[in-house]
PDB file of C-alpha atoms in Angstrom:
ATOM      1  CA  MET A   1      22.955  11.684  -1.168  1.00 44.00           C
ATOM      2  CA  LYS A   2      20.685  14.138  -2.862  1.00 44.00           C
ATOM      3  CA  HIS A   3      16.843  13.345  -2.908  1.00 44.00           C
ATOM      4  CA  VAL A   4      14.810  14.936  -5.429  1.00 44.00           C
ATOM      5  CA  LEU A   5      11.236  15.722  -4.922  1.00 43.00           C
ATOM      6  CA  LYS A   6       9.115  16.533  -7.943  1.00 40.00           C
ATOM      7  CA  VAL A   7       6.351  19.305  -7.142  1.00 41.00           C
ATOM      8  CA  SER A   8       3.222  17.382  -6.611  1.00 36.00           C
ATOM      9  CA  ALA A   9      -0.283  18.481  -8.237  1.00 35.00           C
ATOM     10  CA  LEU A  10      -2.175  16.773  -5.347  1.00 35.00           C
ATOM     11  CA  VAL A  11      -4.542  19.640  -5.611  1.00 36.00           C
ATOM     12  CA  THR A  12      -6.558  19.678  -8.930  1.00 33.00           C
ATOM     13  CA  GLY A  13      -7.210  22.812 -10.900  1.00 34.00           C
ATOM     14  CA  VAL A  14      -3.640  23.980 -10.084  1.00 36.00           C
ATOM     15  CA  ALA A  15      -3.694  28.190 -11.391  1.00 36.00           C
ATOM     16  CA  LEU A  16      -0.618  28.437 -13.531  1.00 39.00           C
ATOM     17  CA  GLY A  17      -1.153  31.892 -14.646  1.00 37.00           C
ATOM     18  CA  LEU A  18       1.122  34.711 -15.392  1.00 34.00           C
ATOM     19  CA  VAL A  19       2.047  38.098 -13.945  1.00 38.00           C
ATOM     20  CA  ALA A  20       2.784  41.005 -16.358  1.00 36.00           C
ATOM     21  CA  CYS A  21       6.358  41.688 -16.110  1.00 42.00           C
ATOM     22  CA  LYS A  22       8.754  43.059 -18.647  1.00 43.00           C
ATOM     23  CA  SER A  23      11.947  40.997 -19.598  1.00 45.00           C
ATOM     24  CA  ASP A  24      15.068  42.444 -21.315  1.00 53.00           C
ATOM     25  CA  ASP A  25      14.974  39.680 -23.855  1.00 59.00           C
ATOM     26  CA  PRO A  26      11.635  39.232 -26.018  1.00 59.00           C
ATOM     27  CA  ASP A  27      12.465  35.439 -26.253  1.00 74.00           C
ATOM     28  CA  LYS A  28      12.699  34.895 -22.461  1.00 80.00           C
ATOM     29  CA  GLY A  29      10.375  35.097 -19.578  1.00 80.00           C
ATOM     30  CA  LYS A  30      11.256  34.821 -15.822  1.00 81.00           C
ATOM     31  CA  LEU A  31      10.537  32.077 -13.090  1.00 80.00           C
ATOM     32  CA  ALA A  32      10.580  32.763  -9.320  1.00 80.00           C
ATOM     33  CA  VAL A  33       9.650  30.045  -6.601  1.00 80.00           C
ATOM     34  CA  ALA A  34       8.955  30.537  -3.044  1.00 76.00           C
ATOM     35  CA  VAL A  35       7.768  27.926  -0.197  1.00 74.00           C
ATOM     36  CA  THR A  36       5.555  28.265   2.631  1.00 76.00           C
ATOM     37  CA  ASP A  37       4.162  26.217   5.224  1.00 69.00           C
ATOM     38  CA  ALA A  38       0.824  24.709   6.793  1.00 65.00           C
ATOM     39  CA  PRO A  39       1.801  23.772  10.195  1.00 62.00           C
ATOM     40  CA  VAL A  40       1.710  20.511  12.326  1.00 65.00           C
ATOM     41  CA  ASP A  41       0.888  20.086  15.848  1.00 68.00           C
ATOM     42  CA  GLY A  42       3.494  19.244  18.461  1.00 72.00           C
ATOM     43  CA  ALA A  43       6.571  20.259  16.686  1.00 79.00           C
ATOM     44  CA  GLU A  44       9.197  22.898  17.733  1.00 85.00           C
ATOM     45  CA  ALA A  45      10.913  22.954  14.153  1.00 86.00           C
ATOM     46  CA  VAL A  46      10.618  21.167  10.896  1.00 84.00           C
ATOM     47  CA  VAL A  47      13.751  21.612   8.855  1.00 86.00           C
ATOM     48  CA  VAL A  48      14.373  20.881   5.214  1.00 85.00           C
ATOM     49  CA  GLN A  49      17.772  21.481   3.691  1.00 87.00           C
ATOM     50  CA  PHE A  50      17.315  22.505   0.014  1.00 86.00           C
ATOM     51  CA  THR A  51      20.191  22.265  -2.617  1.00 87.00           C
ATOM     52  CA  GLY A  52      18.773  23.131  -5.826  1.00 86.00           C
ATOM     53  CA  VAL A  53      15.798  23.148  -8.356  1.00 87.00           C
ATOM     54  CA  GLU A  54      15.499  21.494 -11.687  1.00 86.00           C
ATOM     55  CA  ILE A  55      12.978  22.129 -14.547  1.00 87.00           C
ATOM     56  CA  GLN A  56      12.720  20.386 -17.919  1.00 87.00           C
ATOM     57  CA  GLY A  57      11.284  22.627 -20.633  1.00 90.00           C
ATOM     58  CA  PRO A  58      12.216  24.012 -24.315  1.00 91.00           C
ATOM     59  CA  ASP A  59      16.218  23.738 -23.324  1.00 91.00           C
ATOM     60  CA  GLY A  60      15.925  20.343 -22.169  1.00 92.00           C
ATOM     61  CA  ARG A  61      16.539  19.634 -18.548  1.00 91.00           C
ATOM     62  CA  GLN A  62      17.977  22.427 -16.388  1.00 91.00           C
ATOM     63  CA  THR A  63      19.616  22.184 -13.038  1.00 89.00           C
ATOM     64  CA  PHE A  64      20.015  25.301 -10.591  1.00 90.00           C
ATOM     65  CA  ASP A  65      22.231  24.348  -7.768  1.00 91.00           C
ATOM     66  CA  PHE A  66      22.534  26.589  -4.843  1.00 91.00           C
ATOM     67  CA  ALA A  67      25.875  27.948  -3.779  1.00 92.00           C
ATOM     68  CA  SER A  68      25.192  26.269  -0.529  1.00 92.00           C
ATOM     69  CA  PRO A  69      22.284  24.163   0.714  1.00 90.00           C
ATOM     70  CA  LYS A  70      19.357  26.490   2.114  1.00 90.00           C
ATOM     71  CA  THR A  71      18.402  25.156   5.336  1.00 91.00           C
ATOM     72  CA  ILE A  72      14.752  26.278   6.050  1.00 87.00           C
ATOM     73  CA  ASP A  73      12.720  25.847   9.215  1.00 88.00           C
ATOM     74  CA  LEU A  74       9.098  25.495   7.564  1.00 82.00           C
ATOM     75  CA  LEU A  75       7.442  26.198  10.805  1.00 81.00           C
ATOM     76  CA  GLU A  76       8.536  30.143  10.406  1.00 85.00           C
ATOM     77  CA  LEU A  77       6.647  30.042   7.201  1.00 80.00           C
ATOM     78  CA  THR A  78       3.096  29.774   8.151  1.00 77.00           C
ATOM     79  CA  GLY A  79       0.012  31.778   7.040  1.00 75.00           C
ATOM     80  CA  ASP A  80       0.678  34.318   4.542  1.00 78.00           C
ATOM     81  CA  GLU A  81       4.530  34.305   5.330  1.00 80.00           C
ATOM     82  CA  SER A  82       6.710  32.656   2.593  1.00 84.00           C
ATOM     83  CA  LEU A  83      10.600  32.632   1.608  1.00 85.00           C
ATOM     84  CA  GLU A  84      12.103  32.831  -1.776  1.00 88.00           C
ATOM     85  CA  LEU A  85      13.622  29.745  -2.765  1.00 86.00           C
ATOM     86  CA  LEU A  86      14.540  30.319  -6.483  1.00 88.00           C
ATOM     87  CA  PRO A  87      14.991  34.246  -7.444  1.00 90.00           C
ATOM     88  CA  GLU A  88      13.708  35.412 -10.597  1.00 91.00           C
ATOM     89  CA  THR A  89      15.413  33.455 -13.274  1.00 92.00           C
ATOM     90  CA  ASP A  90      15.456  34.287 -16.624  1.00 91.00           C
ATOM     91  CA  LEU A  91      14.391  31.024 -18.826  1.00 90.00           C
ATOM     92  CA  THR A  92      13.328  30.777 -22.513  1.00 89.00           C
ATOM     93  CA  ALA A  93       9.760  31.101 -22.937  1.00 81.00           C
ATOM     94  CA  GLY A  94       7.478  28.366 -23.783  1.00 84.00           C
ATOM     95  CA  GLU A  95       6.144  25.132 -22.188  1.00 85.00           C
ATOM     96  CA  TYR A  96       7.638  23.350 -19.290  1.00 87.00           C
ATOM     97  CA  GLN A  97       7.023  19.749 -18.230  1.00 87.00           C
ATOM     98  CA  TRP A  98       8.059  19.680 -14.729  1.00 83.00           C
ATOM     99  CA  MET A  99       9.786  21.053 -11.809  1.00 84.00           C
ATOM    100  CA  ARG A 100      11.908  19.493  -9.065  1.00 82.00           C
ATOM    101  CA  LEU A 101      13.039  20.497  -5.493  1.00 83.00           C
ATOM    102  CA  MET A 102      16.199  18.930  -4.670  1.00 84.00           C
ATOM    103  CA  VAL A 103      16.828  18.229  -0.757  1.00 82.00           C
ATOM    104  CA  ASN A 104      18.964  16.704   1.470  1.00 83.00           C
ATOM    105  CA  ALA A 105      17.069  14.294   3.667  1.00 79.00           C
ATOM    106  CA  GLU A 106      18.923  11.117   4.403  1.00 79.00           C
ATOM    107  CA  ARG A 107      18.136   8.344   6.715  1.00 81.00           C
ATOM    108  CA  GLY A 108      19.634   8.893  10.199  1.00 82.00           C
ATOM    109  CA  VAL A 109      21.491  12.279   9.180  1.00 83.00           C
ATOM    110  CA  THR A 110      19.902  15.305  10.555  1.00 86.00           C
ATOM    111  CA  ASP A 111      20.496  17.476   7.495  1.00 86.00           C
ATOM    112  CA  SER A 112      16.785  17.616   7.274  1.00 85.00           C
ATOM    113  CA  TYR A 113      15.077  17.184  10.697  1.00 87.00           C
ATOM    114  CA  ILE A 114      12.202  17.725  13.039  1.00 85.00           C
ATOM    115  CA  ASP A 115      12.386  18.752  16.805  1.00 89.00           C
ATOM    116  CA  ILE A 116       9.863  17.543  19.049  1.00 82.00           C
ATOM    117  CA  ASP A 117      10.074  17.652  22.801  1.00 80.00           C
ATOM    118  CA  SER A 118      13.021  19.631  22.718  1.00 84.00           C
ATOM    119  CA  ALA A 119      14.673  16.022  21.176  1.00 85.00           C
ATOM    120  CA  ARG A 120      15.842  16.200  17.402  1.00 87.00           C
ATOM    121  CA  TYR A 121      15.004  13.541  14.662  1.00 85.00           C
ATOM    122  CA  SER A 122      16.066  13.029  11.287  1.00 84.00           C
ATOM    123  CA  LEU A 123      13.560  13.946   8.412  1.00 82.00           C
ATOM    124  CA  PHE A 124      13.643  11.040   5.775  1.00 81.00           C
ATOM    125  CA  VAL A 125      12.051  11.228   2.198  1.00 74.00           C
ATOM    126  CA  PRO A 126      11.510   7.684   1.212  1.00 70.00           C
ATOM    127  CA  SER A 127      12.173   6.916  -2.317  1.00 57.00           C
ATOM    128  CA  GLY A 128      12.920  10.520  -2.854  1.00 49.00           C
ATOM    129  CA  SER A 129      16.052  10.102  -5.433  1.00 48.00           C
ATOM    130  CA  GLN A 130      14.225   7.512  -7.349  1.00 45.00           C
ATOM    131  CA  SER A 131      10.565   8.826  -7.849  1.00 41.00           C
ATOM    132  CA  GLY A 132      10.005  12.076  -5.659  1.00 41.00           C
ATOM    133  CA  LEU A 133       6.754  13.582  -6.442  1.00 45.00           C
ATOM    134  CA  LYS A 134       5.572  14.622  -9.795  1.00 51.00           C
ATOM    135  CA  LEU A 135       3.966  17.772 -11.164  1.00 55.00           C
ATOM    136  CA  ASN A 136       1.615  15.966 -13.614  1.00 53.00           C
ATOM    137  CA  ARG A 137       0.529  18.956 -15.759  1.00 61.00           C
ATOM    138  CA  PRO A 138       2.939  21.407 -17.561  1.00 73.00           C
ATOM    139  CA  PHE A 139       3.352  25.236 -16.701  1.00 81.00           C
ATOM    140  CA  VAL A 140       4.011  28.152 -19.436  1.00 80.00           C
ATOM    141  CA  ILE A 141       6.457  30.694 -19.275  1.00 85.00           C
ATOM    142  CA  ALA A 142       5.568  33.801 -21.282  1.00 74.00           C
ATOM    143  CA  ALA A 143       7.655  35.789 -23.407  1.00 73.00           C
ATOM    144  CA  GLY A 144       8.246  39.013 -21.386  1.00 75.00           C
ATOM    145  CA  GLY A 145       6.249  37.522 -18.389  1.00 78.00           C
ATOM    146  CA  LEU A 146       6.928  36.525 -14.558  1.00 83.00           C
ATOM    147  CA  THR A 147       5.512  32.990 -13.516  1.00 83.00           C
ATOM    148  CA  ASP A 148       5.790  33.505  -9.844  1.00 84.00           C
ATOM    149  CA  PHE A 149       4.894  30.324  -7.821  1.00 83.00           C
ATOM    150  CA  THR A 150       4.690  29.502  -4.181  1.00 82.00           C
ATOM    151  CA  ILE A 151       4.921  25.637  -2.831  1.00 79.00           C
ATOM    152  CA  ASP A 152       3.104  24.947   0.213  1.00 78.00           C
ATOM    153  CA  PHE A 153       4.284  22.082   2.551  1.00 75.00           C
ATOM    154  CA  ASP A 154       1.328  21.120   4.311  1.00 71.00           C
ATOM    155  CA  LEU A 155       3.193  19.200   7.068  1.00 68.00           C
ATOM    156  CA  ARG A 156      -0.130  18.035   8.768  1.00 68.00           C
ATOM    157  CA  LYS A 157      -0.337  15.644   5.814  1.00 67.00           C
ATOM    158  CA  SER A 158       3.205  15.421   5.144  1.00 69.00           C
ATOM    159  CA  VAL A 159       5.075  14.409   8.588  1.00 72.00           C
ATOM    160  CA  HIS A 160       4.780  10.997   9.536  1.00 73.00           C
ATOM    161  CA  GLU A 161       6.077   9.273  12.945  1.00 73.00           C
ATOM    162  CA  PRO A 162       8.772   6.665  12.783  1.00 72.00           C
ATOM    163  CA  GLN A 163       8.016   3.090  11.800  1.00 67.00           C
ATOM    164  CA  ASN A 164       9.209  -0.296  12.205  1.00 63.00           C
ATOM    165  CA  ASP A 165      11.114   0.801  15.344  1.00 62.00           C
ATOM    166  CA  ALA A 166      13.174   3.127  13.242  1.00 63.00           C
ATOM    167  CA  GLU A 167      14.295   6.690  14.763  1.00 76.00           C
ATOM    168  CA  ASP A 168      13.400   8.740  11.663  1.00 80.00           C
ATOM    169  CA  TYR A 169      10.671  10.599  11.087  1.00 79.00           C
ATOM    170  CA  TYR A 170       9.057  10.305   7.553  1.00 75.00           C
ATOM    171  CA  LEU A 171       8.648  13.286   5.084  1.00 74.00           C
ATOM    172  CA  ARG A 172       6.133  12.320   2.369  1.00 70.00           C
ATOM    173  CA  PRO A 173       5.472  15.727   1.373  1.00 64.00           C
ATOM    174  CA  THR A 174       1.890  16.778   0.372  1.00 66.00           C
ATOM    175  CA  LEU A 175       2.540  20.001  -1.951  1.00 69.00           C
ATOM    176  CA  ARG A 176       0.121  22.580  -3.362  1.00 72.00           C
ATOM    177  CA  ILE A 177       1.616  24.838  -5.865  1.00 75.00           C
ATOM    178  CA  VAL A 178      -0.146  28.308  -6.450  1.00 77.00           C
ATOM    179  CA  ASP A 179       0.357  31.193  -8.920  1.00 78.00           C
ATOM    180  CA  ASN A 180       0.776  34.075  -6.553  1.00 78.00           C
ATOM    181  CA  ALA A 181      -1.392  36.231  -9.207  1.00 81.00           C
ATOM    182  CA  GLU A 182      -4.297  34.009  -8.142  1.00 84.00           C
ATOM    183  CA  VAL A 183      -4.043  33.965  -4.434  1.00 85.00           C
ATOM    184  CA  GLY A 184      -5.472  35.615  -1.360  1.00 91.00           C
ATOM    185  CA  HIS A 185      -5.420  34.915   2.307  1.00 92.00           C
ATOM    186  CA  ILE A 186      -7.822  34.006   4.974  1.00 95.00           C
ATOM    187  CA  ASN A 187      -7.401  34.824   8.788  1.00 96.00           C
ATOM    188  CA  GLY A 188      -9.771  35.372  11.797  1.00 97.00           C
ATOM    189  CA  MET A 189     -10.398  34.975  15.841  1.00 98.00           C
ATOM    190  CA  ILE A 190     -11.719  31.859  17.436  1.00 97.00           C
ATOM    191  CA  ASP A 191     -14.405  32.061  20.403  1.00 97.00           C
ATOM    192  CA  PRO A 192     -12.597  30.918  23.705  1.00 96.00           C
ATOM    193  CA  ASN A 193     -15.650  28.945  24.234  1.00 96.00           C
ATOM    194  CA  LEU A 194     -15.020  26.819  21.286  1.00 97.00           C
ATOM    195  CA  ILE A 195     -11.267  25.985  22.417  1.00 95.00           C
ATOM    196  CA  ASN A 196     -12.156  25.057  25.828  1.00 92.00           C
ATOM    197  CA  ALA A 197     -15.596  23.116  25.189  1.00 93.00           C
ATOM    198  CA  GLU A 198     -16.043  19.441  26.308  1.00 91.00           C
ATOM    199  CA  GLY A 199     -14.011  17.183  24.667  1.00 91.00           C
ATOM    200  CA  CYS A 200     -11.402  19.551  23.355  1.00 95.00           C
ATOM    201  CA  THR A 201      -7.649  18.793  22.944  1.00 93.00           C
ATOM    202  CA  ASP A 202      -4.772  20.781  23.427  1.00 90.00           C
ATOM    203  CA  SER A 203      -4.399  21.776  20.058  1.00 91.00           C
ATOM    204  CA  SER A 204      -7.135  23.438  17.436  1.00 95.00           C
ATOM    205  CA  ALA A 205      -7.149  23.925  13.868  1.00 94.00           C
ATOM    206  CA  VAL A 206      -9.019  25.503  10.708  1.00 96.00           C
ATOM    207  CA  TYR A 207      -9.458  23.209   7.681  1.00 95.00           C
ATOM    208  CA  LEU A 208      -9.991  24.342   4.523  1.00 94.00           C
ATOM    209  CA  PHE A 209     -12.080  22.241   1.856  1.00 95.00           C
ATOM    210  CA  ALA A 210     -12.847  23.142  -1.768  1.00 93.00           C
ATOM    211  CA  GLY A 211     -16.383  24.471  -2.624  1.00 96.00           C
ATOM    212  CA  ALA A 212     -19.243  26.032  -0.594  1.00 97.00           C
ATOM    213  CA  ASP A 213     -20.972  23.839   1.812  1.00 96.00           C
ATOM    214  CA  ALA A 214     -18.354  21.192   1.148  1.00 96.00           C
ATOM    215  CA  GLU A 215     -18.285  17.742   3.417  1.00 95.00           C
ATOM    216  CA  VAL A 216     -15.543  18.256   5.972  1.00 95.00           C
ATOM    217  CA  ASP A 217     -13.232  15.366   7.505  1.00 93.00           C
ATOM    218  CA  ASP A 218     -10.205  14.570   8.994  1.00 89.00           C
ATOM    219  CA  VAL A 219      -6.557  14.260   7.204  1.00 88.00           C
ATOM    220  CA  ASP A 220      -6.713  10.544   6.404  1.00 84.00           C
ATOM    221  CA  ALA A 221      -5.554  10.271   2.429  1.00 79.00           C
ATOM    222  CA  ASN A 222      -9.526   9.640   1.556  1.00 86.00           C
ATOM    223  CA  GLU A 223     -11.772  12.028   0.077  1.00 90.00           C
ATOM    224  CA  PRO A 224     -12.697  14.585   1.153  1.00 90.00           C
ATOM    225  CA  GLU A 225      -9.315  16.101   1.915  1.00 90.00           C
ATOM    226  CA  PRO A 226      -8.590  19.345   3.120  1.00 91.00           C
ATOM    227  CA  VAL A 227      -6.940  21.700   0.465  1.00 89.00           C
ATOM    228  CA  THR A 228      -4.784  22.599   3.571  1.00 87.00           C
ATOM    229  CA  THR A 229      -4.881  23.706   7.407  1.00 89.00           C
ATOM    230  CA  GLY A 230      -4.022  26.408   9.741  1.00 89.00           C
ATOM    231  CA  LEU A 231      -3.413  26.079  13.603  1.00 89.00           C
ATOM    232  CA  VAL A 232      -5.098  28.202  16.097  1.00 94.00           C
ATOM    233  CA  GLU A 233      -2.316  30.289  17.863  1.00 92.00           C
ATOM    234  CA  VAL A 234      -2.641  32.837  20.908  1.00 94.00           C
ATOM    235  CA  ASN A 235      -1.577  36.402  19.836  1.00 93.00           C
ATOM    236  CA  ASN A 236       0.084  39.097  21.969  1.00 93.00           C
ATOM    237  CA  ASP A 237      -3.338  40.483  22.969  1.00 94.00           C
ATOM    238  CA  GLY A 238      -4.444  36.738  24.209  1.00 94.00           C
ATOM    239  CA  ASP A 239      -6.800  36.288  21.334  1.00 96.00           C
ATOM    240  CA  TYR A 240      -6.958  32.990  19.475  1.00 97.00           C
ATOM    241  CA  VAL A 241      -6.296  33.482  16.059  1.00 96.00           C
ATOM    242  CA  TYR A 242      -5.298  31.506  12.969  1.00 96.00           C
ATOM    243  CA  GLU A 243      -4.231  32.163   9.309  1.00 92.00           C
ATOM    244  CA  ILE A 244      -4.331  30.292   6.093  1.00 92.00           C
ATOM    245  CA  GLY A 245      -2.496  31.834   3.223  1.00 87.00           C
ATOM    246  CA  PHE A 246      -1.660  31.258  -0.530  1.00 84.00           C
ATOM    247  CA  VAL A 247      -5.411  29.829  -1.121  1.00 89.00           C
ATOM    248  CA  LEU A 248      -6.242  30.065  -4.956  1.00 86.00           C
ATOM    249  CA  ALA A 249      -9.259  32.459  -5.720  1.00 91.00           C
ATOM    250  CA  GLY A 250     -12.772  30.756  -5.425  1.00 93.00           C
ATOM    251  CA  ASP A 251     -15.259  29.530  -2.914  1.00 96.00           C
ATOM    252  CA  TYR A 252     -14.351  27.166   0.108  1.00 96.00           C
ATOM    253  CA  THR A 253     -15.757  25.746   3.050  1.00 97.00           C
ATOM    254  CA  LEU A 254     -13.838  26.304   6.601  1.00 97.00           C
ATOM    255  CA  GLY A 255     -14.125  23.779   9.505  1.00 97.00           C
ATOM    256  CA  PHE A 256     -12.975  24.697  12.808  1.00 97.00           C
ATOM    257  CA  THR A 257     -11.701  21.612  15.081  1.00 96.00           C
ATOM    258  CA  CYS A 258     -10.736  21.798  18.611  1.00 96.00           C
ATOM    259  CA  GLU A 259      -9.861  18.109  18.301  1.00 94.00           C
ATOM    260  CA  ALA A 260      -6.703  18.633  16.089  1.00 92.00           C
ATOM    261  CA  ALA A 261      -4.565  16.794  18.370  1.00 90.00           C
ATOM    262  CA  ASN A 262      -6.642  13.397  17.468  1.00 92.00           C
ATOM    263  CA  ASP A 263      -6.216  13.680  13.753  1.00 89.00           C
ATOM    264  CA  ASP A 264      -3.534  10.982  12.858  1.00 85.00           C
ATOM    265  CA  PRO A 265      -2.931  11.239   8.958  1.00 82.00           C
ATOM    266  CA  GLU A 266      -2.457   7.553   9.011  1.00 79.00           C
ATOM    267  CA  THR A 267      -6.082   6.737  10.054  1.00 86.00           C
ATOM    268  CA  ASP A 268      -9.609   7.833   9.506  1.00 89.00           C
ATOM    269  CA  ASP A 269     -10.233   9.452  13.101  1.00 89.00           C
ATOM    270  CA  VAL A 270     -13.765  10.947  13.984  1.00 90.00           C
ATOM    271  CA  ILE A 271     -13.124  14.734  14.426  1.00 92.00           C
ATOM    272  CA  ASN A 272     -16.047  17.421  15.089  1.00 94.00           C
ATOM    273  CA  PHE A 273     -16.019  20.575  13.049  1.00 96.00           C
ATOM    274  CA  THR A 274     -17.890  23.932  12.880  1.00 96.00           C
ATOM    275  CA  THR A 275     -18.133  25.049   9.474  1.00 97.00           C
ATOM    276  CA  GLN A 276     -18.519  28.412   7.471  1.00 97.00           C
ATOM    277  CA  ASN A 277     -18.174  29.253   3.921  1.00 98.00           C
ATOM    278  CA  VAL A 278     -15.871  31.663   2.367  1.00 97.00           C
ATOM    279  CA  THR A 279     -15.126  33.383  -0.947  1.00 97.00           C
ATOM    280  CA  VAL A 280     -11.381  34.035  -1.404  1.00 95.00           C
ATOM    281  CA  THR A 281     -10.401  36.880  -4.115  1.00 94.00           C
ATOM    282  CA  ALA A 282      -6.926  37.274  -5.621  1.00 89.00           C
ATOM    283  CA  ASN A 283      -4.583  39.578  -3.938  1.00 87.00           C
ATOM    284  CA  GLY A 284      -7.161  40.162  -1.014  1.00 93.00           C
ATOM    285  CA  THR A 285      -7.389  39.101   2.767  1.00 94.00           C
ATOM    286  CA  VAL A 286     -11.002  37.562   4.045  1.00 96.00           C
ATOM    287  CA  THR A 287     -11.556  37.533   7.982  1.00 97.00           C
ATOM    288  CA  VAL A 288     -13.781  34.619   9.035  1.00 97.00           C
ATOM    289  CA  ASP A 289     -14.330  34.406  12.834  1.00 98.00           C
ATOM    290  CA  PHE A 290     -15.702  31.520  14.773  1.00 97.00           C
TER     291      PHE A 290
END
């Protein structure tokens, strides 16, 4: 069965701008879509099988089925890494109402799956074929322009453990959609003393919140919710580092926690943070160390 995910605008104020780019037809524009990922603790792979993209616009509903499913491990696309899902595609210029990503994610079938502790589990999208996730605001493709989006699967918010003795992990995607002309990236290093402080877990992360001096909190589906998150990892030099990619230009608050393993997205958990403000500029990378 094909499950359909409508791209969600869970982040308010999504910038749906345009990049100057010439098209061969003055009545046409181009659309390109890529995917990236904000990672989750404890998983060795989070694989989603994409089968196509569907849009609704001036020419009605248009479906672009892939010649064969694209099986993508989202954990390989962290930080500022992304992978092309829909290459530049000529479309009639004008206003579009929605976009859908089509995936295979059936219960009990490892077409989409998650690997944890060397064991493989099915990733299931509840009601994916009926309702999906909806992009509530339209986007515009300008004549002679390129609309170039990246969609971020925030796996910390999206992956849920099996329920009611089932063996399937649930994928309830929390997606950010950003215009690549309007984004920048954040990276930095973490002091080892913060990583190894009393009360720390075996997983640390940096959470990103909209606005300067913003209130910070865990992931629990209640405000304030992070825009996205980035895991702290050890690089080849033995330094603790993090990356958060594809962030819309603007002011934000970063919150570092060494208690990320205690953050259950289903519950309101007490997580301690160290915070700093950051300003992101389009096409730039800003470094913020803790």
